[in-house]
Amino acid sequence: MNRLLAVVNVLGKMIMVFGLTMVIPLGFALLIEDGAGWVFEESILMTLSSGMVLWFVTRQYKRELQTRDGFLLVVLVWSVLPAFAMLPFLFYLPELSLSKAYFEAVSGLTATGGTVLTDLDHLPLSINLWRGEIVWLGGMGLIVLAVAILPLLGVGGRQIFKAETPGPMKESKLTPRIAETAKGLWLIYACLTLACVIAYRLAGMDWFDAVMHAFTTLGLGGFSSHDASFGYWDSPLIESVAMIFMLIAGINFASHFLVWRAKKLMLYRFDPEAGWFLLVVIVSCVGFALYLWFIGIYTDPLTALRYASFNVISVATTTGYSSTDYSLWPIFIPFCMLFLSAFCTSSGSTGGGIKMMRARILYQQVYRELITMMHPNAVIPAKLGKTVISSRIVFAVLVFIFIYFVSIVTMTLVLTLSGLDEITALSAAVACINNLGPGLGGIGPASTYALLTDFQTWVCSFAMLLGRLEFFTLLVVFIPAFWRK
């Protein structure tokens, strides 16, 4: 019990910090007088009060967190903070059910980008700004942000950082102190976001849309302030800016950090995922464009390349923007795009899915097994670049892949049992677990998740959390051994 109370003490502080992030949309609402200022005033009051109460009643249990505490805190943060992030939606849209408001908040914080809201063009700008901000905060990970400031609150952060951060960043520190690492990652993230804002503005967006979409582009979240998403502008230049920054955000931010620190672009060559990520995406864009042109969907090859490239990059990086209703294309392409969302992005990026590193390790393991069948005594180590991958990591990847597919099958069966058609159920499971956002069928790029029942919405919210925390972090707290001393 004392361990749980110590975690709740830190959670209370993080809730208070999260409440302060609402000051930005509040100030914007008051500045432009869009009528939503009171929404954020009440939300900030409730959030700060709740965090303060949790901190005050558990203040005597303050102590350094252990590894298991870090896992528990991560799960609590990602499941509790959406309950406060949804308050502006609930207050301004009283017709919105609790399940759908929570879904919207989870979708933002997990950088998924699926929405239950319609008529986005007429929402107050401050509400749309808040939607973009939570994607931006969740993209790199609220835990990483908290690790950078927790020392100021008297709590160390290495255990929390390891529990939340995916991929190779778990295995090594980029700087001697974890707080410096977190701050460095956020510095890169913020600088790239600023560059994206400026690029969008120069390409033709107004300042608000440039900021809002920069938030959701670097966060690979896909929320837009327009129902038509990027089809609203129908601008090849704006789409090109989005594609460039989506590709940047799909690369491991640890690599961005190391390149920035060393001031050497050549270091990207040593990233075991970046080259494969870019190769797979580019080949897919060209291949799908040629297919769409060949079958006559687009009569101009450049037009086919434009629409194929934007939508393929958006889905493959699990962003979720759209410039056209690609669900109307031959079903082969949308299904292939869903498949790409499962593995394209790099570990340590703001994308979701299995990640390219795990996909490469899985491919090498399949290759090793085939060779071993022909040459039983052959010794073929799995490698990433020049680094030999230990059997422990290979086994962990195999378990991860197993849980990934079991989760998709389970979620699909549950959604189908609840009344969804097969295409919508399958694509919803894949899109939510991959943190992609739009799926196919009833939740395609021209639709929203509003058609789901409350039960189906809760299932999808859980799937988004499961995918964002990469399964193990969330599932481990349900094991009885986790709670034993």
Tab-separated table of C-alpha atoms in Angstrom:
chain	number	residue	atom	x	y	z
A	1	MET	CA	0.000	0.000	0.000
A	2	ASN	CA	2.832	2.406	0.815
A	3	ARG	CA	4.271	1.817	-2.657
A	4	LEU	CA	0.947	2.684	-4.281
A	5	LEU	CA	0.618	5.831	-2.186
A	6	ALA	CA	4.131	6.923	-3.153
A	7	VAL	CA	3.169	6.573	-6.813
A	8	VAL	CA	-0.078	8.480	-6.233
A	9	ASN	CA	1.972	11.276	-4.625
A	10	VAL	CA	3.976	11.706	-7.841
A	11	LEU	CA	0.815	11.323	-9.920
A	12	GLY	CA	-0.742	14.229	-8.049
A	13	LYS	CA	2.211	16.453	-8.948
A	14	MET	CA	2.033	15.418	-12.575
A	15	ILE	CA	-1.686	16.163	-12.701
A	16	MET	CA	-0.973	19.660	-11.414
A	17	VAL	CA	1.704	20.160	-14.063
A	18	PHE	CA	-0.696	18.885	-16.718
A	19	GLY	CA	-3.323	21.362	-15.524
A	20	LEU	CA	-0.893	24.207	-16.211
A	21	THR	CA	-0.664	23.175	-19.878
A	22	MET	CA	-4.295	24.287	-20.257
A	23	VAL	CA	-3.183	27.871	-19.660
A	24	ILE	CA	-2.123	28.089	-23.324
A	25	PRO	CA	-5.583	27.463	-24.850
A	26	LEU	CA	-7.125	29.532	-22.038
A	27	GLY	CA	-4.969	32.537	-22.919
A	28	PHE	CA	-5.733	32.056	-26.604
A	29	ALA	CA	-9.484	31.806	-25.923
A	30	LEU	CA	-9.424	35.027	-23.900
A	31	LEU	CA	-7.283	36.778	-26.511
A	32	ILE	CA	-9.560	36.061	-29.471
A	33	GLU	CA	-12.773	35.902	-27.390
A	34	ASP	CA	-14.036	32.680	-28.979
A	35	GLY	CA	-16.433	31.966	-26.105
A	36	ALA	CA	-14.578	28.949	-24.726
A	37	GLY	CA	-12.513	30.673	-22.045
A	38	TRP	CA	-14.781	29.511	-19.217
A	39	VAL	CA	-14.295	25.910	-20.343
A	40	PHE	CA	-10.577	26.056	-19.676
A	41	GLU	CA	-10.971	28.064	-16.480
A	42	GLU	CA	-13.150	25.336	-14.974
A	43	SER	CA	-10.945	22.569	-16.361
A	44	ILE	CA	-7.799	24.119	-14.899
A	45	LEU	CA	-9.501	24.572	-11.522
A	46	MET	CA	-10.682	20.952	-11.406
A	47	THR	CA	-7.351	19.560	-12.602
A	48	LEU	CA	-5.186	21.573	-10.226
A	49	SER	CA	-7.528	20.879	-7.299
A	50	SER	CA	-7.537	17.143	-7.958
A	51	GLY	CA	-3.769	16.999	-8.253
A	52	MET	CA	-3.294	19.054	-5.128
A	53	VAL	CA	-5.607	16.817	-3.102
A	54	LEU	CA	-3.787	13.664	-4.234
A	55	TRP	CA	-0.427	15.217	-3.425
A	56	PHE	CA	-1.509	16.568	-0.042
A	57	VAL	CA	-3.057	13.360	1.319
A	58	THR	CA	-0.033	11.270	0.274
A	59	ARG	CA	2.752	13.771	1.013
A	60	GLN	CA	4.169	11.680	3.884
A	61	TYR	CA	4.768	8.744	1.506
A	62	LYS	CA	7.148	10.637	-0.764
A	63	ARG	CA	10.216	8.538	-1.699
A	64	GLU	CA	12.425	7.520	-4.616
A	65	LEU	CA	10.553	5.322	-7.098
A	66	GLN	CA	11.681	1.782	-7.876
A	67	THR	CA	11.346	-0.008	-11.214
A	68	ARG	CA	7.913	-1.488	-10.515
A	69	ASP	CA	6.760	1.924	-9.290
A	70	GLY	CA	7.764	3.362	-12.648
A	71	PHE	CA	5.591	0.904	-14.545
A	72	LEU	CA	2.625	1.618	-12.284
A	73	LEU	CA	3.072	5.368	-12.597
A	74	VAL	CA	3.223	5.159	-16.390
A	75	VAL	CA	-0.033	3.191	-16.528
A	76	LEU	CA	-1.755	5.565	-14.121
A	77	VAL	CA	-0.563	8.663	-15.975
A	78	TRP	CA	-1.693	7.462	-19.378
A	79	SER	CA	-5.071	6.308	-18.081
A	80	VAL	CA	-5.782	9.160	-15.633
A	81	LEU	CA	-4.574	12.227	-17.550
A	82	PRO	CA	-7.095	11.695	-20.370
A	83	ALA	CA	-9.820	12.041	-17.726
A	84	PHE	CA	-8.635	15.606	-17.192
A	85	ALA	CA	-7.778	16.280	-20.848
A	86	MET	CA	-11.390	15.484	-21.775
A	87	LEU	CA	-12.874	18.133	-19.461
A	88	PRO	CA	-12.846	20.959	-22.069
A	89	PHE	CA	-14.686	18.665	-24.500
A	90	LEU	CA	-17.290	17.674	-21.908
A	91	PHE	CA	-17.902	21.229	-20.745
A	92	TYR	CA	-18.188	22.786	-24.203
A	93	LEU	CA	-20.057	19.861	-25.805
A	94	PRO	CA	-22.484	18.641	-23.120
A	95	GLU	CA	-24.114	16.272	-25.622
A	96	LEU	CA	-20.833	14.341	-25.812
A	97	SER	CA	-20.933	11.132	-23.773
A	98	LEU	CA	-18.259	10.354	-21.199
A	99	SER	CA	-16.927	7.463	-23.280
A	100	LYS	CA	-16.539	9.587	-26.405
A	101	ALA	CA	-14.947	12.518	-24.539
A	102	TYR	CA	-12.462	10.107	-22.949
A	103	PHE	CA	-11.826	8.524	-26.361
A	104	GLU	CA	-11.017	11.938	-27.860
A	105	ALA	CA	-8.580	12.699	-25.046
A	106	VAL	CA	-6.920	9.268	-25.206
A	107	SER	CA	-6.672	9.571	-28.983
A	108	GLY	CA	-4.869	12.880	-28.582
A	109	LEU	CA	-2.502	11.928	-25.783
A	110	THR	CA	-1.567	8.629	-27.426
A	111	ALA	CA	-0.993	10.491	-30.721
A	112	THR	CA	-3.566	8.289	-32.436
A	113	GLY	CA	-5.633	10.952	-34.157
A	114	GLY	CA	-8.986	9.194	-34.420
A	115	THR	CA	-11.811	11.570	-33.557
A	116	VAL	CA	-15.453	11.362	-32.528
A	117	LEU	CA	-16.054	15.064	-33.224
A	118	THR	CA	-17.687	16.498	-36.326
A	119	ASP	CA	-18.020	20.017	-37.693
A	120	LEU	CA	-14.437	20.753	-36.650
A	121	ASP	CA	-14.358	23.879	-38.822
A	122	HIS	CA	-16.859	25.544	-36.488
A	123	LEU	CA	-15.372	24.503	-33.146
A	124	PRO	CA	-13.814	27.351	-31.124
A	125	LEU	CA	-10.197	27.755	-32.155
A	126	SER	CA	-9.058	27.249	-28.572
A	127	ILE	CA	-10.724	23.819	-28.437
A	128	ASN	CA	-8.943	22.791	-31.630
A	129	LEU	CA	-5.708	24.223	-30.234
A	130	TRP	CA	-6.138	22.036	-27.141
A	131	ARG	CA	-6.680	18.997	-29.354
A	132	GLY	CA	-3.424	19.778	-31.145
A	133	GLU	CA	-1.552	20.481	-27.931
A	134	ILE	CA	-2.399	17.160	-26.293
A	135	VAL	CA	-1.179	15.347	-29.414
A	136	TRP	CA	2.073	17.292	-29.218
A	137	LEU	CA	2.511	16.555	-25.525
A	138	GLY	CA	1.671	12.890	-25.964
A	139	GLY	CA	3.786	12.472	-29.090
A	140	MET	CA	7.152	12.405	-27.390
A	141	GLY	CA	5.626	11.182	-24.157
A	142	LEU	CA	4.358	13.076	-21.156
A	143	ILE	CA	6.559	10.883	-19.020
A	144	VAL	CA	9.716	12.137	-20.729
A	145	LEU	CA	8.566	15.686	-20.086
A	146	ALA	CA	7.899	14.803	-16.475
A	147	VAL	CA	11.326	13.219	-16.110
A	148	ALA	CA	12.891	16.517	-17.118
A	149	ILE	CA	11.116	18.365	-14.307
A	150	LEU	CA	10.675	15.679	-11.642
A	151	PRO	CA	14.101	16.419	-10.121
A	152	LEU	CA	12.747	19.878	-9.368
A	153	LEU	CA	9.917	18.155	-7.489
A	154	GLY	CA	12.306	15.955	-5.543
A	155	VAL	CA	11.710	12.714	-7.446
A	156	GLY	CA	14.232	10.873	-9.642
A	157	GLY	CA	13.140	9.732	-13.043
A	158	ARG	CA	15.284	7.007	-14.587
A	159	GLN	CA	12.906	4.166	-13.706
A	160	ILE	CA	9.954	6.043	-15.193
A	161	PHE	CA	11.862	6.890	-18.365
A	162	LYS	CA	12.837	3.248	-18.946
A	163	ALA	CA	9.275	2.062	-18.415
A	164	GLU	CA	7.720	4.432	-20.950
A	165	THR	CA	10.315	4.954	-23.655
A	166	PRO	CA	10.355	2.345	-26.435
A	167	GLY	CA	13.172	0.739	-28.333
A	168	PRO	CA	16.919	1.119	-27.926
A	169	MET	CA	16.541	4.177	-25.716
A	170	LYS	CA	15.754	1.691	-22.934
A	171	GLU	CA	19.154	0.114	-23.309
A	172	SER	CA	21.443	3.106	-23.035
A	173	LYS	CA	21.539	6.663	-21.816
A	174	LEU	CA	22.208	9.361	-24.391
A	175	THR	CA	23.697	11.638	-21.732
A	176	PRO	CA	25.056	10.829	-18.275
A	177	ARG	CA	21.945	12.159	-16.584
A	178	ILE	CA	18.476	11.064	-17.617
A	179	ALA	CA	17.002	14.530	-17.046
A	180	GLU	CA	19.506	15.975	-19.527
A	181	THR	CA	18.466	13.308	-22.033
A	182	ALA	CA	14.792	14.140	-21.637
A	183	LYS	CA	15.464	17.860	-21.975
A	184	GLY	CA	17.617	17.253	-25.039
A	185	LEU	CA	14.907	15.200	-26.720
A	186	TRP	CA	12.315	17.850	-25.990
A	187	LEU	CA	14.624	20.559	-27.321
A	188	ILE	CA	14.922	18.711	-30.637
A	189	TYR	CA	11.173	18.120	-30.637
A	190	ALA	CA	10.402	21.793	-29.974
A	191	CYS	CA	12.862	23.068	-32.593
A	192	LEU	CA	11.454	20.756	-35.262
A	193	THR	CA	7.944	21.880	-34.326
A	194	LEU	CA	8.920	25.530	-34.713
A	195	ALA	CA	10.472	24.791	-38.107
A	196	CYS	CA	7.271	23.005	-39.130
A	197	VAL	CA	5.150	25.996	-38.051
A	198	ILE	CA	7.211	28.350	-40.176
A	199	ALA	CA	7.172	25.980	-43.160
A	200	TYR	CA	3.383	25.577	-42.991
A	201	ARG	CA	2.940	29.346	-42.759
A	202	LEU	CA	5.173	29.974	-45.777
A	203	ALA	CA	3.332	27.250	-47.686
A	204	GLY	CA	-0.013	29.015	-47.267
A	205	MET	CA	-1.611	28.133	-43.921
A	206	ASP	CA	-2.667	30.883	-41.535
A	207	TRP	CA	-0.780	31.094	-38.235
A	208	PHE	CA	-3.367	29.164	-36.229
A	209	ASP	CA	-3.555	26.238	-38.628
A	210	ALA	CA	0.241	26.257	-38.945
A	211	VAL	CA	0.679	25.890	-35.178
A	212	MET	CA	-2.148	23.405	-34.702
A	213	HIS	CA	-1.003	21.156	-37.556
A	214	ALA	CA	2.667	21.440	-36.611
A	215	PHE	CA	1.679	20.051	-33.202
A	216	THR	CA	-0.090	17.095	-34.760
A	217	THR	CA	2.485	16.547	-37.512
A	218	LEU	CA	5.486	16.213	-35.183
A	219	GLY	CA	3.341	14.234	-32.759
A	220	LEU	CA	2.193	12.020	-35.663
A	221	GLY	CA	-1.302	12.391	-34.237
A	222	GLY	CA	-3.305	13.529	-37.257
A	223	PHE	CA	-5.871	15.755	-35.527
A	224	SER	CA	-6.968	18.559	-37.839
A	225	SER	CA	-9.030	21.688	-37.397
A	226	HIS	CA	-10.974	20.874	-40.562
A	227	ASP	CA	-13.314	17.993	-41.338
A	228	ALA	CA	-11.647	17.575	-44.748
A	229	SER	CA	-8.196	17.339	-43.122
A	230	PHE	CA	-5.560	18.354	-45.702
A	231	GLY	CA	-8.160	18.181	-48.445
A	232	TYR	CA	-9.321	21.549	-47.071
A	233	TRP	CA	-6.347	23.309	-48.712
A	234	ASP	CA	-5.884	21.017	-51.732
A	235	SER	CA	-2.331	22.355	-51.920
A	236	PRO	CA	0.609	20.265	-53.178
A	237	LEU	CA	3.011	22.632	-51.382
A	238	ILE	CA	1.336	22.258	-47.991
A	239	GLU	CA	1.156	18.499	-48.475
A	240	SER	CA	4.870	18.430	-49.310
A	241	VAL	CA	5.706	20.219	-46.065
A	242	ALA	CA	3.590	17.724	-44.148
A	243	MET	CA	5.260	14.758	-45.836
A	244	ILE	CA	8.756	16.000	-45.012
A	245	PHE	CA	8.018	16.544	-41.336
A	246	MET	CA	6.032	13.309	-40.984
A	247	LEU	CA	9.062	11.442	-42.299
A	248	ILE	CA	11.332	13.326	-39.879
A	249	ALA	CA	9.038	12.498	-36.956
A	250	GLY	CA	9.014	8.844	-38.015
A	251	ILE	CA	12.775	8.562	-37.372
A	252	ASN	CA	14.183	7.764	-33.934
A	253	PHE	CA	14.496	11.012	-31.963
A	254	ALA	CA	17.580	9.563	-30.319
A	255	SER	CA	19.224	9.744	-33.752
A	256	HIS	CA	18.069	13.353	-34.169
A	257	PHE	CA	19.530	14.093	-30.745
A	258	LEU	CA	22.903	12.501	-31.532
A	259	VAL	CA	23.111	14.270	-34.909
A	260	TRP	CA	22.270	17.591	-33.270
A	261	ARG	CA	24.844	17.084	-30.509
A	262	ALA	CA	27.625	16.023	-32.893
A	263	LYS	CA	26.565	18.395	-35.702
A	264	LYS	CA	27.108	15.556	-38.218
A	265	LEU	CA	24.320	14.489	-40.571
A	266	MET	CA	26.341	11.416	-41.526
A	267	LEU	CA	25.400	9.840	-38.192
A	268	TYR	CA	22.008	8.995	-39.659
A	269	ARG	CA	23.856	6.314	-41.639
A	270	PHE	CA	24.397	4.381	-38.415
A	271	ASP	CA	20.692	4.346	-37.545
A	272	PRO	CA	19.627	0.717	-38.165
A	273	GLU	CA	16.036	1.757	-38.924
A	274	ALA	CA	16.051	5.094	-40.759
A	275	GLY	CA	17.278	3.753	-44.102
A	276	TRP	CA	14.808	0.869	-44.161
A	277	PHE	CA	11.978	3.144	-43.002
A	278	LEU	CA	12.582	5.619	-45.826
A	279	LEU	CA	13.146	2.869	-48.392
A	280	VAL	CA	9.902	1.046	-47.590
A	281	VAL	CA	7.872	4.257	-47.598
A	282	ILE	CA	9.331	5.603	-50.848
A	283	VAL	CA	8.950	2.290	-52.697
A	284	SER	CA	5.350	2.031	-51.453
A	285	CYS	CA	4.535	5.576	-52.594
A	286	VAL	CA	5.920	4.990	-56.086
A	287	GLY	CA	4.409	1.517	-56.404
A	288	PHE	CA	0.915	2.562	-55.319
A	289	ALA	CA	1.060	5.668	-57.520
A	290	LEU	CA	1.911	3.552	-60.565
A	291	TYR	CA	-0.909	1.145	-59.717
A	292	LEU	CA	-3.477	3.959	-59.343
A	293	TRP	CA	-2.343	5.474	-62.634
A	294	PHE	CA	-2.315	2.107	-64.441
A	295	ILE	CA	-5.894	1.223	-63.452
A	296	GLY	CA	-7.142	4.717	-64.316
A	297	ILE	CA	-7.999	6.140	-60.866
A	298	TYR	CA	-5.815	9.112	-61.851
A	299	THR	CA	-5.062	9.892	-65.476
A	300	ASP	CA	-1.936	11.925	-64.692
A	301	PRO	CA	1.008	10.027	-63.133
A	302	LEU	CA	2.129	13.105	-61.166
A	303	THR	CA	-1.360	13.483	-59.687
A	304	ALA	CA	-1.322	9.816	-58.752
A	305	LEU	CA	2.091	10.250	-57.130
A	306	ARG	CA	0.887	13.295	-55.193
A	307	TYR	CA	-2.163	11.623	-53.649
A	308	ALA	CA	-0.498	8.253	-53.133
A	309	SER	CA	2.580	9.770	-51.478
A	310	PHE	CA	0.737	11.988	-49.022
A	311	ASN	CA	-1.749	9.383	-47.871
A	312	VAL	CA	0.738	6.508	-47.794
A	313	ILE	CA	3.234	8.526	-45.734
A	314	SER	CA	0.449	9.683	-43.431
A	315	VAL	CA	-0.773	6.141	-42.763
A	316	ALA	CA	2.655	4.477	-42.727
A	317	THR	CA	3.890	6.944	-40.095
A	318	THR	CA	0.623	6.412	-38.135
A	319	THR	CA	-0.241	10.106	-38.450
A	320	GLY	CA	-3.731	9.759	-39.894
A	321	TYR	CA	-4.092	12.832	-42.108
A	322	SER	CA	-5.878	12.456	-45.431
A	323	SER	CA	-6.029	14.535	-48.587
A	324	THR	CA	-8.653	12.354	-50.261
A	325	ASP	CA	-10.945	9.480	-49.325
A	326	TYR	CA	-8.497	6.662	-50.031
A	327	SER	CA	-11.053	4.099	-48.856
A	328	LEU	CA	-12.588	4.544	-52.338
A	329	TRP	CA	-9.390	3.259	-53.952
A	330	PRO	CA	-9.169	-0.468	-54.796
A	331	ILE	CA	-9.273	-2.219	-51.402
A	332	PHE	CA	-5.810	-3.707	-51.995
A	333	ILE	CA	-4.131	-0.328	-51.400
A	334	PRO	CA	-5.913	0.702	-48.157
A	335	PHE	CA	-5.198	-2.748	-46.699
A	336	CYS	CA	-1.540	-2.469	-47.688
A	337	MET	CA	-1.415	0.967	-46.072
A	338	LEU	CA	-2.809	-0.486	-42.832
A	339	PHE	CA	-0.097	-3.134	-43.023
A	340	LEU	CA	2.572	-0.439	-43.417
A	341	SER	CA	1.302	1.326	-40.294
A	342	ALA	CA	2.139	-1.806	-38.313
A	343	PHE	CA	5.915	-1.637	-38.699
A	344	CYS	CA	7.252	1.346	-40.663
A	345	THR	CA	8.132	3.920	-38.017
A	346	SER	CA	11.293	3.753	-35.954
A	347	SER	CA	11.509	2.922	-32.286
A	348	GLY	CA	12.027	6.113	-30.307
A	349	SER	CA	9.880	8.064	-32.788
A	350	THR	CA	6.420	9.473	-32.155
A	351	GLY	CA	4.849	6.759	-34.327
A	352	GLY	CA	3.089	3.583	-33.279
A	353	GLY	CA	2.989	-0.056	-34.297
A	354	ILE	CA	5.576	-2.808	-34.042
A	355	LYS	CA	8.375	-0.472	-35.223
A	356	MET	CA	10.943	-1.122	-37.935
A	357	MET	CA	13.601	-2.438	-35.569
A	358	ARG	CA	11.401	-5.276	-34.327
A	359	ALA	CA	10.328	-6.046	-37.893
A	360	ARG	CA	13.972	-6.342	-38.960
A	361	ILE	CA	14.802	-8.602	-36.032
A	362	LEU	CA	11.777	-10.767	-36.828
A	363	TYR	CA	12.838	-11.013	-40.487
A	364	GLN	CA	16.348	-12.046	-39.477
A	365	GLN	CA	14.982	-14.688	-37.117
A	366	VAL	CA	12.834	-16.153	-39.910
A	367	TYR	CA	15.884	-16.182	-42.190
A	368	ARG	CA	17.993	-17.883	-39.498
A	369	GLU	CA	15.380	-20.599	-39.023
A	370	LEU	CA	15.204	-21.297	-42.776
A	371	ILE	CA	18.996	-21.567	-43.050
A	372	THR	CA	19.158	-23.769	-39.948
A	373	MET	CA	16.691	-26.187	-41.538
A	374	MET	CA	19.179	-26.720	-44.375
A	375	HIS	CA	22.349	-26.433	-42.276
A	376	PRO	CA	21.589	-27.550	-38.697
A	377	ASN	CA	25.112	-26.790	-37.454
A	378	ALA	CA	25.301	-23.294	-38.942
A	379	VAL	CA	25.799	-20.386	-36.519
A	380	ILE	CA	24.063	-17.305	-37.873
A	381	PRO	CA	23.844	-14.439	-35.390
A	382	ALA	CA	21.102	-11.836	-35.733
A	383	LYS	CA	22.540	-8.390	-36.372
A	384	LEU	CA	21.426	-4.794	-36.641
A	385	GLY	CA	24.186	-3.104	-38.539
A	386	LYS	CA	27.348	-4.443	-36.924
A	387	THR	CA	25.691	-5.074	-33.574
A	388	VAL	CA	24.900	-8.673	-32.684
A	389	ILE	CA	21.433	-9.070	-31.185
A	390	SER	CA	21.303	-11.298	-28.119
A	391	SER	CA	18.896	-14.221	-27.938
A	392	ARG	CA	17.123	-12.517	-25.040
A	393	ILE	CA	16.182	-9.580	-27.275
A	394	VAL	CA	15.113	-11.896	-30.099
A	395	PHE	CA	12.849	-13.828	-27.718
A	396	ALA	CA	11.411	-10.563	-26.367
A	397	VAL	CA	10.604	-9.434	-29.924
A	398	LEU	CA	8.913	-12.744	-30.693
A	399	VAL	CA	6.779	-12.439	-27.555
A	400	PHE	CA	5.937	-8.838	-28.470
A	401	ILE	CA	4.833	-9.839	-31.970
A	402	PHE	CA	2.734	-12.668	-30.527
A	403	ILE	CA	0.971	-10.312	-28.099
A	404	TYR	CA	0.515	-7.775	-30.903
A	405	PHE	CA	-1.358	-10.174	-33.173
A	406	VAL	CA	-3.318	-11.748	-30.313
A	407	SER	CA	-4.436	-8.258	-29.277
A	408	ILE	CA	-5.585	-7.396	-32.815
A	409	VAL	CA	-7.503	-10.656	-33.138
A	410	THR	CA	-9.077	-10.255	-29.696
A	411	MET	CA	-10.110	-6.638	-30.278
A	412	THR	CA	-11.504	-7.520	-33.706
A	413	LEU	CA	-13.577	-10.372	-32.286
A	414	VAL	CA	-14.884	-8.233	-29.430
A	415	LEU	CA	-15.847	-5.381	-31.783
A	416	THR	CA	-17.463	-7.798	-34.223
A	417	LEU	CA	-19.391	-9.465	-31.409
A	418	SER	CA	-20.640	-6.040	-30.319
A	419	GLY	CA	-22.196	-5.397	-33.738
A	420	LEU	CA	-19.549	-3.820	-35.990
A	421	ASP	CA	-19.085	-5.159	-39.493
A	422	GLU	CA	-15.904	-7.133	-40.157
A	423	ILE	CA	-14.005	-4.462	-42.125
A	424	THR	CA	-14.752	-1.704	-39.620
A	425	ALA	CA	-13.941	-3.958	-36.647
A	426	LEU	CA	-10.632	-5.186	-38.060
A	427	SER	CA	-9.480	-1.760	-39.196
A	428	ALA	CA	-10.515	-0.196	-35.869
A	429	ALA	CA	-8.459	-2.766	-33.971
A	430	VAL	CA	-5.426	-2.249	-36.206
A	431	ALA	CA	-5.764	1.551	-36.298
A	432	CYS	CA	-6.149	1.902	-32.519
A	433	ILE	CA	-3.411	-0.539	-31.538
A	434	ASN	CA	-1.054	1.039	-34.097
A	435	ASN	CA	-2.113	4.522	-32.902
A	436	LEU	CA	-3.020	5.352	-36.495
A	437	GLY	CA	-6.483	6.901	-36.156
A	438	PRO	CA	-8.667	6.467	-39.250
A	439	GLY	CA	-9.426	2.961	-40.450
A	440	LEU	CA	-11.688	1.589	-43.159
A	441	GLY	CA	-15.402	0.955	-43.524
A	442	GLY	CA	-17.452	3.051	-41.115
A	443	ILE	CA	-14.354	4.727	-39.643
A	444	GLY	CA	-12.620	5.567	-42.919
A	445	PRO	CA	-10.770	8.831	-43.642
A	446	ALA	CA	-14.048	10.538	-44.602
A	447	SER	CA	-15.774	9.369	-41.398
A	448	THR	CA	-15.213	9.467	-37.630
A	449	TYR	CA	-15.505	7.098	-34.678
A	450	ALA	CA	-18.794	8.768	-33.685
A	451	LEU	CA	-20.796	5.801	-34.978
A	452	LEU	CA	-19.368	3.501	-32.294
A	453	THR	CA	-21.435	2.588	-29.245
A	454	ASP	CA	-20.162	3.462	-25.787
A	455	PHE	CA	-18.899	-0.092	-25.277
A	456	GLN	CA	-17.063	-0.094	-28.605
A	457	THR	CA	-15.584	3.307	-27.776
A	458	TRP	CA	-14.204	2.014	-24.447
A	459	VAL	CA	-12.693	-0.995	-26.239
A	460	CYS	CA	-10.953	1.295	-28.733
A	461	SER	CA	-9.706	3.564	-25.930
A	462	PHE	CA	-8.143	0.570	-24.197
A	463	ALA	CA	-6.612	-0.564	-27.498
A	464	MET	CA	-4.992	2.854	-27.982
A	465	LEU	CA	-3.478	2.755	-24.489
A	466	LEU	CA	-2.315	-0.808	-25.039
A	467	GLY	CA	-0.567	0.147	-28.276
A	468	ARG	CA	0.918	3.381	-26.941
A	469	LEU	CA	2.453	1.643	-23.936
A	470	GLU	CA	3.657	-1.221	-26.151
A	471	PHE	CA	1.687	-3.942	-24.361
A	472	PHE	CA	4.177	-5.033	-21.694
A	473	THR	CA	4.065	-1.821	-19.667
A	474	LEU	CA	0.290	-2.025	-19.372
A	475	LEU	CA	-0.145	-5.789	-19.099
A	476	VAL	CA	2.517	-6.234	-16.425
A	477	VAL	CA	0.394	-4.452	-13.811
A	478	PHE	CA	-2.323	-7.091	-14.254
A	479	ILE	CA	0.016	-9.901	-13.192
A	480	PRO	CA	-0.506	-10.946	-9.552
A	481	ALA	CA	3.264	-11.220	-9.038
A	482	PHE	CA	3.565	-7.496	-9.755
A	483	TRP	CA	1.684	-6.713	-6.528
A	484	ARG	CA	3.582	-9.112	-4.308
A	485	LYS	CA	6.348	-7.801	-2.106
